[in-house]
Amino acid sequence: MSGIVLAALGLGGFALGYVFYSRYIGDRVFQLDPDFETPAHAQEDGVDFVPTNRWVLWGHHFTSVAGAAPIVGPAIGVIWGWVPAFLWVTLGTVFFAGVHDAGALWASVRNRGESIGALTESVVGKRARNLFMIVIFLLLLMVNAVFAIIIAQLFVDVRSSVIPAWFVIAVALAIGWLLYRRGVPLLWPSLIALVLLYGSMFVGAMYPVSLPEQVLGLQEPAQWVLILFAYAALASLLPVWVLLQPRDYINGIQLFVGLAIFFGAVLLANPTVVAPAFNTGLPDDVPPLIPLLFVTIACGAISGFHGLVSSGTTSKQLNSEADVRFVGYLGSVGEGALALAAILACTAGFATLTEWEAFYSTFAAGGIPAFVQGGGAIISEGLRLPVHFAETLLAVMAVLFAATTMDTGVRLQRYIVQEWGVIYDLPVLTGRGISTLVAVGTCIALAFGAGGGAGTGGLVIWPLFGTTNQLLAGLTLLILSVILMKLGRGTVYTLVPMVFLLFMTFFALLVQLADFWRQGQYFLLGLDLLILGAAIWVGLEAVATLRRTWAERKEGKVAVGAE
Amino acid sequence: MTPPPSFRRFLELLHEFYESRHRSSLAREMREEDDLFMLLVFSEMMGVPNPASYYTLELLPILYERFHEWHLRMGMERSPLDHFRCC
């Protein structure tokens, strides 16, 4: 199988999905109305509600949702062969993620720009709102822990990435300062920043950095995890404009540059997919494809996190309701393209099948290192760049995605802890310092509990992260289904994905429960049980709400077509 | 040499891309700083001696409108200050 053909099939599938399926959904199901006054106009305040150009909004939405997760998931998921991962990413993006993202955006726009959390309360009930908060907290906890482990692993595997990954912080600080303190226009700092970033990769390749083998009994990855959380704690306390904003910006630009470089290299090199279509010689520890594939690859096929972004900030800036397709659906297509790139890197970036099998020797062994090495090989062949530089480029890309997500994640967790301090009348928790410590402390505990600190655990926790993400997506799809049912429109486009997702998530949690029990990993077992409880709760809530809405509709209590 | 309009438009959009993502948190931070400033200006009326009150007096009319918005935001229907009524 040629890499170009695979890329063309995937991107072509996305294009067809956008042109035909999203139009069908937009016209028939959501019935998008270009004349509808969106919250950005109706409640314009120059702060949250601001009508924004659709290209800008798309870029903002896409870069907010795309991170390290659509790379890690597919990079692990191709262990079952390239066909299952490829089909799930393309079909999932077209029929699941696009509808979910655009739907969350539409529902929010039609409800004064409320977030999905607030919509859960008004559409389903207060109890479901609490459930929603629990799932989000679990998700944030895991995001931070998992991404710290990933970065630590990358720093150890690709030592040349250490210098550029930290250097970019200095670049970001400089951009923020130039823009806000000096009023310099954005163009030159952006170009110089990119040149400096890619230049620093050469420097990094010349001076690989390694930490001492052991400090206080902690191995290298564990030391990195601690350093990263110390950094994240500090960064989350800085004003947004100082670091987070320019960092997000550099990341966004870098994402577009990275995707262009990668697909350009695929086009020039036309690598051959050496991985098997269906892997028949699976290593012993690999769990069954059904259901684990559907939680291993979450972002890139469908991810509940997108609903938070769609309904949180994007919906308040949507200029016209007709843009829901462009921003929401195409935003998820962008992430699908990133996942597709990861699949290509991890299946076509190896010279022979034996080399590929050596990499995928255990379930969680592939992951990001496979993406870096495979993708590096493709880029270096396509663009005639030194292999080492190409690998550094991809490693830094993944590190930056993960690190920015950590910055935001720790900040959000701090807000939640502070809110608890207010709700439960614990003034200790409301301070910035203590709440940050609590947030970071729980994440570190999870990172070490999940075996990331030892440097041997790999990413055993990854599928658990996927299940939480899918639960959130299931909740959002439930809300969409209820809204659509009340309006008397077709619910099959949201209900089928919801049932499928909840079933696979539940099934996967059970399979993993048995695995953790057998392996004696009681920490993860407890976590699994916690998520399982939330999953059962979501399922019950879904059945009860849908039955209630259905009965109301039959009695004619809900006016058909009413908003 | 002036750049062509399409390029200028691109720069505008680029700037918006930089700003739009964090617009609300920046505005909130700005508001907090403004609130602190307002507290300084009004400190004399709340019984906190302010050596610069002679100079900050001039600022009162400018802050007048924002003061009304501020006490509403703080959940006070009427102005909390005895000598400073706004509604």
PDB file of N, CA and C in Angstrom, chain B residues 5-53:
ATOM      1  N   PRO B   5      -3.719  45.412  -0.022  1.00  0.00           N
ATOM      2  CA  PRO B   5      -4.808  45.258   0.942  1.00  0.00           C
ATOM      3  C   PRO B   5      -5.006  43.814   1.404  1.00  0.00           C
ATOM      4  N   SER B   6      -4.795  42.853   0.490  1.00  0.00           N
ATOM      5  CA  SER B   6      -5.024  41.461   0.890  1.00  0.00           C
ATOM      6  C   SER B   6      -4.027  41.053   1.976  1.00  0.00           C
ATOM      7  N   PHE B   7      -2.789  41.560   1.863  1.00  0.00           N
ATOM      8  CA  PHE B   7      -1.772  41.225   2.852  1.00  0.00           C
ATOM      9  C   PHE B   7      -2.087  41.884   4.191  1.00  0.00           C
ATOM     10  N   ARG B   8      -2.600  43.140   4.080  1.00  0.00           N
ATOM     11  CA  ARG B   8      -2.959  43.832   5.318  1.00  0.00           C
ATOM     12  C   ARG B   8      -4.092  43.093   6.037  1.00  0.00           C
ATOM     13  N   ARG B   9      -5.025  42.589   5.206  1.00  0.00           N
ATOM     14  CA  ARG B   9      -6.147  41.827   5.763  1.00  0.00           C
ATOM     15  C   ARG B   9      -5.617  40.574   6.466  1.00  0.00           C
ATOM     16  N   PHE B  10      -4.633  39.940   5.832  1.00  0.00           N
ATOM     17  CA  PHE B  10      -4.037  38.742   6.424  1.00  0.00           C
ATOM     18  C   PHE B  10      -3.410  39.066   7.780  1.00  0.00           C
ATOM     19  N   LEU B  11      -2.715  40.208   7.843  1.00  0.00           N
ATOM     20  CA  LEU B  11      -2.089  40.601   9.112  1.00  0.00           C
ATOM     21  C   LEU B  11      -3.134  40.846  10.191  1.00  0.00           C
ATOM     22  N   GLU B  12      -4.231  41.473   9.760  1.00  0.00           N
ATOM     23  CA  GLU B  12      -5.316  41.715  10.726  1.00  0.00           C
ATOM     24  C   GLU B  12      -5.844  40.404  11.295  1.00  0.00           C
ATOM     25  N   LEU B  13      -6.067  39.459  10.371  1.00  0.00           N
ATOM     26  CA  LEU B  13      -6.600  38.163  10.804  1.00  0.00           C
ATOM     27  C   LEU B  13      -5.603  37.445  11.703  1.00  0.00           C
ATOM     28  N   LEU B  14      -4.311  37.573  11.366  1.00  0.00           N
ATOM     29  CA  LEU B  14      -3.274  36.930  12.178  1.00  0.00           C
ATOM     30  C   LEU B  14      -3.310  37.497  13.599  1.00  0.00           C
ATOM     31  N   HIS B  15      -3.485  38.813  13.662  1.00  0.00           N
ATOM     32  CA  HIS B  15      -3.532  39.453  14.965  1.00  0.00           C
ATOM     33  C   HIS B  15      -4.748  38.983  15.757  1.00  0.00           C
ATOM     34  N   GLU B  16      -5.857  38.847  15.024  1.00  0.00           N
ATOM     35  CA  GLU B  16      -7.073  38.387  15.685  1.00  0.00           C
ATOM     36  C   GLU B  16      -6.887  36.957  16.188  1.00  0.00           C
ATOM     37  N   PHE B  17      -6.171  36.162  15.394  1.00  0.00           N
ATOM     38  CA  PHE B  17      -5.895  34.784  15.781  1.00  0.00           C
ATOM     39  C   PHE B  17      -5.105  34.762  17.086  1.00  0.00           C
ATOM     40  N   TYR B  18      -4.173  35.706  17.202  1.00  0.00           N
ATOM     41  CA  TYR B  18      -3.365  35.792  18.424  1.00  0.00           C
ATOM     42  C   TYR B  18      -4.242  36.172  19.613  1.00  0.00           C
ATOM     43  N   GLU B  19      -5.138  37.115  19.376  1.00  0.00           N
ATOM     44  CA  GLU B  19      -5.872  37.696  20.502  1.00  0.00           C
ATOM     45  C   GLU B  19      -7.125  36.942  20.901  1.00  0.00           C
ATOM     46  N   SER B  20      -7.841  36.408  19.913  1.00  0.00           N
ATOM     47  CA  SER B  20      -9.205  35.948  20.201  1.00  0.00           C
ATOM     48  C   SER B  20      -9.247  34.834  21.239  1.00  0.00           C
ATOM     49  N   ARG B  21      -8.222  33.992  21.256  1.00  0.00           N
ATOM     50  CA  ARG B  21      -8.288  32.825  22.116  1.00  0.00           C
ATOM     51  C   ARG B  21      -8.306  33.178  23.601  1.00  0.00           C
ATOM     52  N   HIS B  22      -7.623  34.243  23.950  1.00  0.00           N
ATOM     53  CA  HIS B  22      -7.540  34.574  25.374  1.00  0.00           C
ATOM     54  C   HIS B  22      -8.186  35.908  25.694  1.00  0.00           C
ATOM     55  N   ARG B  23      -9.035  36.370  24.774  1.00  0.00           N
ATOM     56  CA  ARG B  23      -9.608  37.695  24.943  1.00  0.00           C
ATOM     57  C   ARG B  23     -10.300  37.848  26.296  1.00  0.00           C
ATOM     58  N   SER B  24     -11.108  36.849  26.654  1.00  0.00           N
ATOM     59  CA  SER B  24     -11.914  37.025  27.865  1.00  0.00           C
ATOM     60  C   SER B  24     -11.070  36.989  29.128  1.00  0.00           C
ATOM     61  N   SER B  25     -10.054  36.105  29.169  1.00  0.00           N
ATOM     62  CA  SER B  25      -9.265  36.065  30.408  1.00  0.00           C
ATOM     63  C   SER B  25      -8.430  37.326  30.551  1.00  0.00           C
ATOM     64  N   LEU B  26      -7.995  37.878  29.420  1.00  0.00           N
ATOM     65  CA  LEU B  26      -7.239  39.132  29.500  1.00  0.00           C
ATOM     66  C   LEU B  26      -8.138  40.271  29.969  1.00  0.00           C
ATOM     67  N   ALA B  27      -9.367  40.292  29.433  1.00  0.00           N
ATOM     68  CA  ALA B  27     -10.296  41.356  29.833  1.00  0.00           C
ATOM     69  C   ALA B  27     -10.603  41.249  31.319  1.00  0.00           C
ATOM     70  N   ARG B  28     -10.703  40.010  31.787  1.00  0.00           N
ATOM     71  CA  ARG B  28     -11.007  39.814  33.207  1.00  0.00           C
ATOM     72  C   ARG B  28      -9.848  40.309  34.074  1.00  0.00           C
ATOM     73  N   GLU B  29      -8.629  40.016  33.625  1.00  0.00           N
ATOM     74  CA  GLU B  29      -7.457  40.450  34.376  1.00  0.00           C
ATOM     75  C   GLU B  29      -7.370  41.984  34.416  1.00  0.00           C
ATOM     76  N   MET B  30      -7.682  42.568  33.239  1.00  0.00           N
ATOM     77  CA  MET B  30      -7.685  44.029  33.126  1.00  0.00           C
ATOM     78  C   MET B  30      -8.687  44.613  34.120  1.00  0.00           C
ATOM     79  N   ARG B  31      -9.854  43.961  34.207  1.00  0.00           N
ATOM     80  CA  ARG B  31     -10.904  44.453  35.089  1.00  0.00           C
ATOM     81  C   ARG B  31     -10.447  44.404  36.547  1.00  0.00           C
ATOM     82  N   GLU B  32      -9.731  43.330  36.885  1.00  0.00           N
ATOM     83  CA  GLU B  32      -9.246  43.225  38.261  1.00  0.00           C
ATOM     84  C   GLU B  32      -8.286  44.357  38.596  1.00  0.00           C
ATOM     85  N   GLU B  33      -7.409  44.668  37.639  1.00  0.00           N
ATOM     86  CA  GLU B  33      -6.467  45.765  37.868  1.00  0.00           C
ATOM     87  C   GLU B  33      -7.207  47.088  38.009  1.00  0.00           C
ATOM     88  N   ASP B  34      -8.224  47.262  37.157  1.00  0.00           N
ATOM     89  CA  ASP B  34      -9.014  48.490  37.227  1.00  0.00           C
ATOM     90  C   ASP B  34      -9.726  48.611  38.568  1.00  0.00           C
ATOM     91  N   ASP B  35     -10.214  47.481  39.055  1.00  0.00           N
ATOM     92  CA  ASP B  35     -10.905  47.484  40.345  1.00  0.00           C
ATOM     93  C   ASP B  35      -9.975  47.933  41.463  1.00  0.00           C
ATOM     94  N   LEU B  36      -8.737  47.454  41.405  1.00  0.00           N
ATOM     95  CA  LEU B  36      -7.762  47.831  42.420  1.00  0.00           C
ATOM     96  C   LEU B  36      -7.494  49.332  42.360  1.00  0.00           C
ATOM     97  N   PHE B  37      -7.383  49.819  41.129  1.00  0.00           N
ATOM     98  CA  PHE B  37      -7.150  51.236  40.929  1.00  0.00           C
ATOM     99  C   PHE B  37      -8.308  52.059  41.501  1.00  0.00           C
ATOM    100  N   MET B  38      -9.519  51.568  41.239  1.00  0.00           N
ATOM    101  CA  MET B  38     -10.707  52.260  41.737  1.00  0.00           C
ATOM    102  C   MET B  38     -10.697  52.289  43.265  1.00  0.00           C
ATOM    103  N   LEU B  39     -10.295  51.173  43.844  1.00  0.00           N
ATOM    104  CA  LEU B  39     -10.227  51.077  45.299  1.00  0.00           C
ATOM    105  C   LEU B  39      -9.273  52.142  45.844  1.00  0.00           C
ATOM    106  N   LEU B  40      -8.160  52.355  45.150  1.00  0.00           N
ATOM    107  CA  LEU B  40      -7.191  53.363  45.583  1.00  0.00           C
ATOM    108  C   LEU B  40      -7.817  54.755  45.514  1.00  0.00           C
ATOM    109  N   VAL B  41      -8.505  55.011  44.405  1.00  0.00           N
ATOM    110  CA  VAL B  41      -9.085  56.334  44.222  1.00  0.00           C
ATOM    111  C   VAL B  41     -10.172  56.618  45.260  1.00  0.00           C
ATOM    112  N   PHE B  42     -10.949  55.595  45.568  1.00  0.00           N
ATOM    113  CA  PHE B  42     -12.059  55.792  46.505  1.00  0.00           C
ATOM    114  C   PHE B  42     -11.671  55.528  47.952  1.00  0.00           C
ATOM    115  N   SER B  43     -10.398  55.253  48.185  1.00  0.00           N
ATOM    116  CA  SER B  43     -10.006  54.778  49.514  1.00  0.00           C
ATOM    117  C   SER B  43     -10.357  55.780  50.626  1.00  0.00           C
ATOM    118  N   GLU B  44     -10.199  57.061  50.362  1.00  0.00           N
ATOM    119  CA  GLU B  44     -10.477  58.087  51.372  1.00  0.00           C
ATOM    120  C   GLU B  44     -11.916  57.997  51.873  1.00  0.00           C
ATOM    121  N   MET B  45     -12.839  57.767  50.935  1.00  0.00           N
ATOM    122  CA  MET B  45     -14.261  57.695  51.301  1.00  0.00           C
ATOM    123  C   MET B  45     -14.576  56.471  52.145  1.00  0.00           C
ATOM    124  N   MET B  46     -13.712  55.470  52.055  1.00  0.00           N
ATOM    125  CA  MET B  46     -13.970  54.262  52.827  1.00  0.00           C
ATOM    126  C   MET B  46     -13.185  54.277  54.125  1.00  0.00           C
ATOM    127  N   GLY B  47     -12.568  55.426  54.415  1.00  0.00           N
ATOM    128  CA  GLY B  47     -11.879  55.564  55.691  1.00  0.00           C
ATOM    129  C   GLY B  47     -10.440  55.120  55.648  1.00  0.00           C
ATOM    130  N   VAL B  48      -9.914  54.874  54.458  1.00  0.00           N
ATOM    131  CA  VAL B  48      -8.501  54.523  54.363  1.00  0.00           C
ATOM    132  C   VAL B  48      -7.760  55.784  53.932  1.00  0.00           C
ATOM    133  N   PRO B  49      -6.863  56.293  54.781  1.00  0.00           N
ATOM    134  CA  PRO B  49      -6.183  57.531  54.424  1.00  0.00           C
ATOM    135  C   PRO B  49      -5.354  57.358  53.143  1.00  0.00           C
ATOM    136  N   ASN B  50      -5.469  58.330  52.279  1.00  0.00           N
ATOM    137  CA  ASN B  50      -4.753  58.245  51.025  1.00  0.00           C
ATOM    138  C   ASN B  50      -4.000  59.556  50.819  1.00  0.00           C
ATOM    139  N   PRO B  51      -2.690  59.526  50.894  1.00  0.00           N
ATOM    140  CA  PRO B  51      -1.919  60.776  50.792  1.00  0.00           C
ATOM    141  C   PRO B  51      -2.100  61.459  49.437  1.00  0.00           C
ATOM    142  N   ALA B  52      -2.535  60.704  48.447  1.00  0.00           N
ATOM    143  CA  ALA B  52      -2.652  61.315  47.120  1.00  0.00           C
ATOM    144  C   ALA B  52      -4.083  61.735  46.806  1.00  0.00           C
ATOM    145  N   SER B  53      -4.912  61.809  47.845  1.00  0.00           N
ATOM    146  CA  SER B  53      -6.339  62.009  47.561  1.00  0.00           C
ATOM    147  C   SER B  53      -6.603  63.346  46.862  1.00  0.00           C
TER     148      SER B  53
END
